[in-house]
Coordinates of C-alpha atoms in Angstrom, one line a residue:
X59 CA 25.1 14.0 18.5
X60 CA 22.7 15.4 21.3
X61 CA 22.3 19.1 20.3
X62 CA 20.1 20.3 22.8
X63 CA 17.9 18.0 25.4
X64 CA 14.7 19.3 27.5
X65 CA 13.3 17.5 30.4
X66 CA 9.8 17.9 30.7
X67 CA 9.6 15.3 32.9
X68 CA 6.3 14.3 32.2
X69 CA 4.2 12.7 29.1
X70 CA 5.3 13.7 25.7
X71 CA 2.5 11.4 22.3
X72 CA 3.4 14.2 20.1
X73 CA 6.7 16.1 19.2
X74 CA 6.8 17.3 15.6
X75 CA 9.9 19.6 15.2
X76 CA 9.8 22.5 12.6
X77 CA 12.9 21.4 10.3
X78 CA 15.9 22.5 12.5
X79 CA 14.3 25.6 13.8
X80 CA 13.7 26.2 17.4
X81 CA 9.9 25.1 17.4
X82 CA 8.1 21.6 18.6
X83 CA 4.7 20.7 18.3
X84 CA 4.3 19.1 21.6
X85 CA 0.8 17.1 22.9
X86 CA 0.7 15.1 25.8
X87 CA 0.7 11.6 26.3
X88 CA 1.7 8.5 28.3
X89 CA 0.6 7.6 31.7
X90 CA 1.4 11.7 33.3
X91 CA 1.1 13.4 30.8
X92 CA 3.1 17.1 30.3
X93 CA -0.1 18.7 28.2
X94 CA -3.6 17.3 27.9
X95 CA -4.5 15.9 25.1
X96 CA -6.8 18.1 23.0
X97 CA -4.0 20.6 23.4
X98 CA -1.2 21.3 20.8
X99 CA 1.9 22.9 21.9
X100 CA 4.4 25.1 19.8
X101 CA 7.8 25.3 22.3
X102 CA 10.2 27.8 21.4
X103 CA 13.3 25.6 22.6
X104 CA 15.3 29.1 22.8
X105 CA 13.3 30.7 24.4
X106 CA 12.0 27.0 27.2
X107 CA 8.7 28.7 26.8
X108 CA 5.8 27.6 25.3
X109 CA 4.3 30.5 22.6
X110 CA 1.0 29.0 20.8
X111 CA -1.1 27.0 23.0
X112 CA -4.1 25.0 20.2
X113 CA -7.5 23.7 22.1
X114 CA -9.9 21.7 20.5
X115 CA -13.1 19.6 22.1
X116 CA -11.2 16.1 21.3
X117 CA -8.2 14.3 21.1
X118 CA -5.0 15.0 19.1
X119 CA -3.2 12.2 17.4
X120 CA -1.2 14.2 14.6
X121 CA 0.4 17.2 13.9
X122 CA 2.5 18.8 10.7
X123 CA 4.8 22.1 11.2
X124 CA 6.0 24.3 8.4
X125 CA 7.3 28.2 8.2
X126 CA 3.3 29.1 7.3
X127 CA 1.8 26.5 8.9
X128 CA 0.3 24.1 11.2
X129 CA -1.7 21.6 10.6
X130 CA -4.0 19.3 13.0
X131 CA -4.8 15.5 12.8
X132 CA -8.3 15.1 14.9
X133 CA -10.3 11.5 14.6
X134 CA -11.9 13.1 11.5
X135 CA -10.8 16.4 10.9
X136 CA -7.8 18.7 10.3
X137 CA -8.0 21.9 10.8
X138 CA -5.1 24.8 9.2
X139 CA -3.8 27.6 11.1
X140 CA -1.4 30.2 10.4
X141 CA 1.5 29.9 11.4
X142 CA 1.4 33.5 13.4
X143 CA 1.2 34.9 17.1
X144 CA -2.0 34.6 17.8
X145 CA -2.9 31.7 15.1
X146 CA -5.3 32.7 12.0
X147 CA -7.9 29.4 11.3
X148 CA -7.6 28.6 8.1
X149 CA -9.2 25.6 7.3
X150 CA -11.2 22.6 8.7
X151 CA -11.5 19.5 6.9
X152 CA -14.0 16.6 7.4
X153 CA -12.0 13.2 7.6
X154 CA -13.7 9.3 7.6
X155 CA -12.0 8.1 11.3
X156 CA -8.4 9.0 11.3
X157 CA -8.0 7.8 14.6
X158 CA -3.6 6.7 12.9
X159 CA -3.2 10.0 12.4
X160 CA -2.3 10.3 8.7
X161 CA -1.8 13.7 7.5
X162 CA 1.3 14.2 5.1
X163 CA 2.5 18.2 4.8
X164 CA 4.1 19.1 1.3
X165 CA 6.1 23.1 0.2
X166 CA 2.6 23.3 -1.9
X167 CA 0.8 20.5 -0.5
X168 CA -2.3 19.2 1.7
X169 CA -2.3 15.2 2.1
X170 CA -4.6 13.5 4.7
X171 CA -7.6 10.7 4.9
X172 CA -10.8 11.7 2.6
X173 CA -14.8 11.2 3.6
X174 CA -14.7 7.9 2.6
X175 CA -12.4 4.6 3.6
X176 CA -9.6 4.7 1.3
X177 CA -10.4 8.0 0.1
X178 CA -7.7 10.9 -0.2
X179 CA -7.6 14.5 0.2
X180 CA -5.2 16.5 -1.0
X181 CA -5.2 20.1 -0.9
X182 CA -3.1 22.9 -2.6
X183 CA -2.8 25.1 -0.4
X184 CA -2.1 28.0 -2.1
X185 CA -5.0 27.6 -4.2
X186 CA -7.8 25.9 -1.7
X187 CA -8.0 23.7 -4.3
X188 CA -8.6 20.0 -3.5
X189 CA -8.5 17.0 -5.4
X190 CA -10.2 13.6 -4.0
X191 CA -7.5 10.1 -4.7
X192 CA -10.3 6.9 -5.0
X193 CA -6.9 5.3 -3.3
X194 CA -7.9 1.3 -1.7
X195 CA -11.4 0.1 -1.1
X196 CA -10.0 -0.3 2.8
X197 CA -9.8 2.2 5.9
X198 CA -6.0 3.9 5.1
X199 CA -3.3 2.5 6.4
X200 CA -0.4 4.7 5.9
X201 CA 0.4 8.1 3.9
X202 CA 3.6 9.4 2.7
X203 CA 4.3 12.8 0.2
X204 CA 7.7 12.9 -1.8
X205 CA 10.2 15.6 -0.8
X206 CA 9.5 17.5 -3.8
X207 CA 5.4 17.2 -3.4
X208 CA 4.9 15.3 -7.0
X209 CA 4.8 12.1 -5.7
X210 CA 1.5 10.6 -2.9
X211 CA 2.0 7.1 -1.5
X212 CA -0.8 5.2 -0.1
X213 CA -0.9 1.8 1.1
X214 CA -4.4 0.4 3.3
X215 CA -5.3 -1.6 6.1
X216 CA -5.1 -4.4 3.4
X217 CA -1.4 -4.6 3.6
X218 CA 0.2 -5.9 0.5
X219 CA -0.5 -3.3 -1.6
X220 CA 1.2 0.4 -2.4
X221 CA -0.1 2.1 -4.5
X222 CA 1.9 5.6 -6.1
X223 CA -0.3 8.3 -7.0
X224 CA 1.1 11.5 -9.3
X225 CA 0.2 15.2 -7.1
X226 CA -0.2 17.0 -10.6
X227 CA -3.3 14.6 -12.1
X228 CA -3.7 12.3 -9.3
X229 CA -3.2 10.0 -11.8
X230 CA -2.1 6.6 -10.5
X231 CA 1.9 5.3 -11.3
X232 CA 1.6 2.3 -10.1
X233 CA 1.2 -0.7 -7.4
X234 CA 3.7 -2.3 -5.8
X235 CA 3.6 -5.7 -4.1
X236 CA 4.3 -6.4 -0.8
X237 CA 3.2 -9.6 0.0
X238 CA 0.3 -11.9 -0.9
X239 CA -0.8 -12.5 3.1
X240 CA -2.1 -9.5 4.6
X241 CA -0.1 -7.6 6.7
X242 CA 0.3 -4.2 9.5
X243 CA 1.8 -1.2 7.5
X244 CA 4.0 0.4 10.1
X245 CA 5.3 2.7 8.0
X246 CA 5.8 4.4 4.2
X247 CA 9.1 6.3 3.4
X248 CA 10.4 7.9 0.1
X249 CA 14.2 8.7 -0.2
X250 CA 15.7 11.9 -0.1
X251 CA 15.7 11.9 -4.3
X252 CA 12.4 10.8 -4.4
X253 CA 13.6 7.4 -6.4
X254 CA 13.3 4.8 -3.4
X255 CA 10.4 4.1 -1.0
X256 CA 10.9 2.0 1.3
X257 CA 8.0 0.1 3.1
X258 CA 7.8 -1.9 6.4
X259 CA 5.4 -4.3 8.3
X260 CA 4.4 -6.1 11.2
X261 CA 6.2 -9.1 9.3
X262 CA 9.2 -7.8 11.4
X263 CA 10.8 -7.2 6.9
X264 CA 11.8 -3.8 5.5
X265 CA 11.9 -4.1 1.4
X266 CA 13.3 -1.3 -0.8
X267 CA 10.9 -0.7 -4.1
X268 CA 11.8 1.8 -7.1
X269 CA 9.5 4.6 -6.9
X270 CA 8.1 5.4 -10.8
X271 CA 8.3 8.9 -11.5
X272 CA 5.4 10.8 -13.2
X273 CA 8.0 12.7 -15.3
X274 CA 9.2 9.9 -16.7
X275 CA 6.2 6.7 -15.5
X276 CA 2.7 7.0 -17.5
X277 CA 0.2 6.9 -16.5
X278 CA -1.7 3.5 -15.5
X279 CA -5.2 4.4 -15.2
X280 CA -6.7 8.0 -13.6
X281 CA -8.0 7.7 -10.2
X282 CA -9.0 11.5 -9.7
X283 CA -12.8 12.1 -8.8
X284 CA -11.9 15.0 -12.1
X285 CA -10.2 13.7 -13.9
X286 CA -10.9 10.6 -16.5
X287 CA -9.9 7.0 -17.0
X288 CA -6.1 7.0 -18.7
X289 CA -4.5 3.6 -19.7
X290 CA -1.0 3.2 -20.0
X291 CA 1.8 1.2 -19.9
X292 CA 5.5 1.6 -17.7
X293 CA 9.3 2.4 -19.9
X294 CA 11.2 -0.4 -19.2
X295 CA 13.5 2.7 -17.5
X296 CA 10.7 3.2 -15.0
X297 CA 10.9 -0.1 -13.2
X298 CA 14.0 -1.7 -13.1
X299 CA 14.2 -5.4 -13.8
X300 CA 15.7 -6.9 -11.0
X301 CA 14.8 -10.7 -10.2
X302 CA 13.6 -10.2 -7.4
X303 CA 11.3 -6.9 -8.6
X304 CA 10.0 -9.2 -10.8
X305 CA 9.5 -12.2 -8.8
X306 CA 7.9 -15.2 -10.9
X307 CA 10.1 -14.7 -14.1
X308 CA 8.1 -16.0 -17.2
X309 CA 5.0 -16.3 -15.4
X310 CA 4.3 -13.4 -14.9
X311 CA 3.9 -13.1 -19.1
X312 CA 1.5 -15.4 -19.0
X313 CA -1.8 -14.2 -20.1
X314 CA -5.1 -14.7 -18.2
X315 CA -2.2 -15.5 -14.8
X316 CA -3.9 -13.9 -11.3
X317 CA -2.4 -10.5 -11.4
X318 CA -0.1 -11.9 -8.5
X319 CA 2.6 -13.1 -10.5
X320 CA 2.6 -9.8 -12.9
X321 CA 2.7 -7.6 -10.0
X322 CA 6.3 -5.7 -9.2
X323 CA 7.4 -6.4 -6.1
X324 CA 10.2 -5.1 -4.4
X325 CA 13.8 -4.9 -5.6
X326 CA 15.7 -6.0 -2.1
X327 CA 14.7 -6.5 1.5
X328 CA 16.2 -6.6 5.2
X329 CA 14.8 -8.2 8.2
X330 CA 14.3 -6.2 11.3
X331 CA 13.6 -6.7 15.4
X332 CA 10.3 -6.0 15.7
X333 CA 10.2 -7.3 19.7
X334 CA 7.6 -9.1 20.9
X335 CA 5.3 -6.0 23.5
X336 CA 3.6 -7.4 26.0
X337 CA -0.2 -7.7 25.0
X338 CA -3.0 -6.6 27.0
X339 CA -6.1 -7.5 28.2
X340 CA -6.6 -11.3 31.2
X341 CA -4.3 -12.7 31.5
X342 CA -1.0 -10.7 30.0
X343 CA 1.5 -9.6 32.5
X344 CA 4.5 -6.8 33.1
X345 CA 7.3 -7.4 34.7
X346 CA 4.8 -9.9 36.5
X347 CA 1.5 -7.6 36.5
X348 CA -0.7 -7.0 33.9
X349 CA 0.5 -5.1 30.8
X350 CA -2.1 -2.0 30.5
X351 CA -2.3 0.1 26.7
X352 CA 0.1 3.2 26.3
X353 CA -3.1 6.4 26.6
X354 CA -3.3 8.0 23.6
X355 CA -1.6 5.4 20.8
X356 CA -3.1 3.8 18.8
X357 CA -3.4 0.3 19.9
X358 CA -1.9 1.2 23.1
X359 CA 1.0 -0.1 22.2
X360 CA 4.7 1.8 21.7
X361 CA 5.9 2.4 17.8
X362 CA 7.5 0.0 15.6
X363 CA 9.6 -0.1 12.0
X364 CA 9.5 3.8 12.1
X365 CA 11.6 5.0 8.6
X366 CA 14.4 8.2 8.4
X367 CA 15.8 8.3 5.5
X368 CA 19.3 9.2 5.9
X369 CA 20.4 9.9 2.4
X370 CA 20.3 7.9 -0.8
X371 CA 22.0 4.7 0.6
X372 CA 21.2 5.2 4.1
X373 CA 18.1 4.2 6.1
X374 CA 17.7 3.8 9.5
X375 CA 14.5 1.7 11.3
X376 CA 13.3 3.1 14.7
X377 CA 11.2 1.1 17.2
X378 CA 9.8 2.5 20.8
X379 CA 8.8 0.0 23.0
X380 CA 10.9 -1.6 26.5
X381 CA 13.4 -2.3 23.6
X382 CA 13.9 0.3 22.2
X383 CA 16.3 0.2 19.1
X384 CA 17.5 1.9 16.2
X385 CA 18.8 0.1 12.8
X386 CA 20.9 1.2 10.0
X387 CA 20.5 -0.2 7.1
X388 CA 22.8 0.2 3.7
X389 CA 21.5 -0.2 0.1
X390 CA 24.4 -0.9 -2.5
X391 CA 25.2 -4.4 -5.6
X392 CA 26.3 -7.3 -4.9
X393 CA 28.9 -9.0 -6.3
X394 CA 26.0 -10.5 -8.9
X395 CA 25.6 -7.0 -9.7
X396 CA 22.3 -6.5 -8.0
X397 CA 20.9 -4.1 -5.5
X398 CA 20.7 -5.8 -1.6
X399 CA 19.9 -4.3 1.4
X400 CA 22.0 -4.7 4.7
X401 CA 22.1 -3.8 8.4
X402 CA 24.9 -2.0 8.6
X403 CA 25.0 -1.1 13.0
X404 CA 21.9 -1.1 15.5
X405 CA 21.5 0.3 19.1
X406 CA 19.1 0.5 22.1
X407 CA 18.7 3.8 23.2
X408 CA 17.1 3.7 26.3
X409 CA 19.8 1.7 27.9
X410 CA 22.0 -0.8 26.2
X411 CA 24.0 -1.5 22.8
X412 CA 25.8 -3.2 21.0

C-alpha cells in the first residue's frame, strides 16, 4: 500500500528515510539528476520542500539519518553532522576507498571502513571513542549492524566468509561460510530480534545463518587494536547444529582437516532471481544500442539482491533494473523438523506482476 508519493520527474540515486518521519535524504543521479551528485538534500515531505542542503567537493556515496545525526559517506571520508537547521559539523573521519558508501548507523554507534582496506572503524557517537577492527585482509564489500547495536557483520570482496563481531569489545564471535568459491556479496541483513543473518550474493542464492550474540557466545578471537588475543569456543546452543550448518558432518571433526570442513554454513538457503542486466562497453546492447553505465551507481549497474526483514521469519529480496522485482521469503520448519526458507511470492514493481 502506497501511503504517499512524490514525483521529482528527474533522477534520484539515494533516498534515505528517517524511520517513519517525514524527512528524506536525497542525492541526485542517473542520466537526468534532480540534484547534483555532490549535494545532500534533506527533504521535508510534509512541507514538500528542501530544509537542509549539504554540499561537498566530491560525489556522495551514502547517507544515513537518525533524529540527531546526519551521516554522509564520500569516497575517502565520513562526515558527521548534527541534525538541525543550520546543520553543525561534528566530526570527519578518513577512510580507505569506499565507492560503495559502506556506513552503518545505530542508536549509539557508527561503523564504516577504516583507513586501511579490510578494517572497520566503530565510533561511539556520544563519547567519540573510536575502535579499529582488522576484519578482513581484502577490501570490505558489506557491513551491517544489528538492530540492538550489539553485533556487527562484515564481508570482504572475496565473498566466502562473513565475520561477526561484538561491538562492545570488538571481539570476533564467529566466522560464517557462504561458500568456497569467490562471490560478490550483494547484501547483509540482520533480523529484527538480532538472531538471524541473511546474505545474498551474485550466485543468486539467499543464505540464512544463526547469529551468535555476545551475551551467549564467548569470543573466538579478540581483534580490536585495543584488545588482546582471547581464544574461546562456542557453546553448542549458540549455533544450532542443523545438518546444513555442519555441512561436512564427521569430516569437520577430524583433526588437521582443512578449515572449510569445520566452518559453520547457513542452515538453509533459497534461490532468488538475479536477472541478467546488459553488459557495458563495446558490443553490449540494450534495445539495439550500446548500454551505458548509470551515473552515480558503483559499477554502473542497478543494485540487486537487497534484503529487508519484515519480521523474524519473513524477508524481502529486492532487485532494480529493467526487471525490477521483489521476492518474499518465509522461514519455517519442514515436515522433517528442519528449518527451511521458501519463496512465498514475487512481483515486478516496475510494471507487470505475478
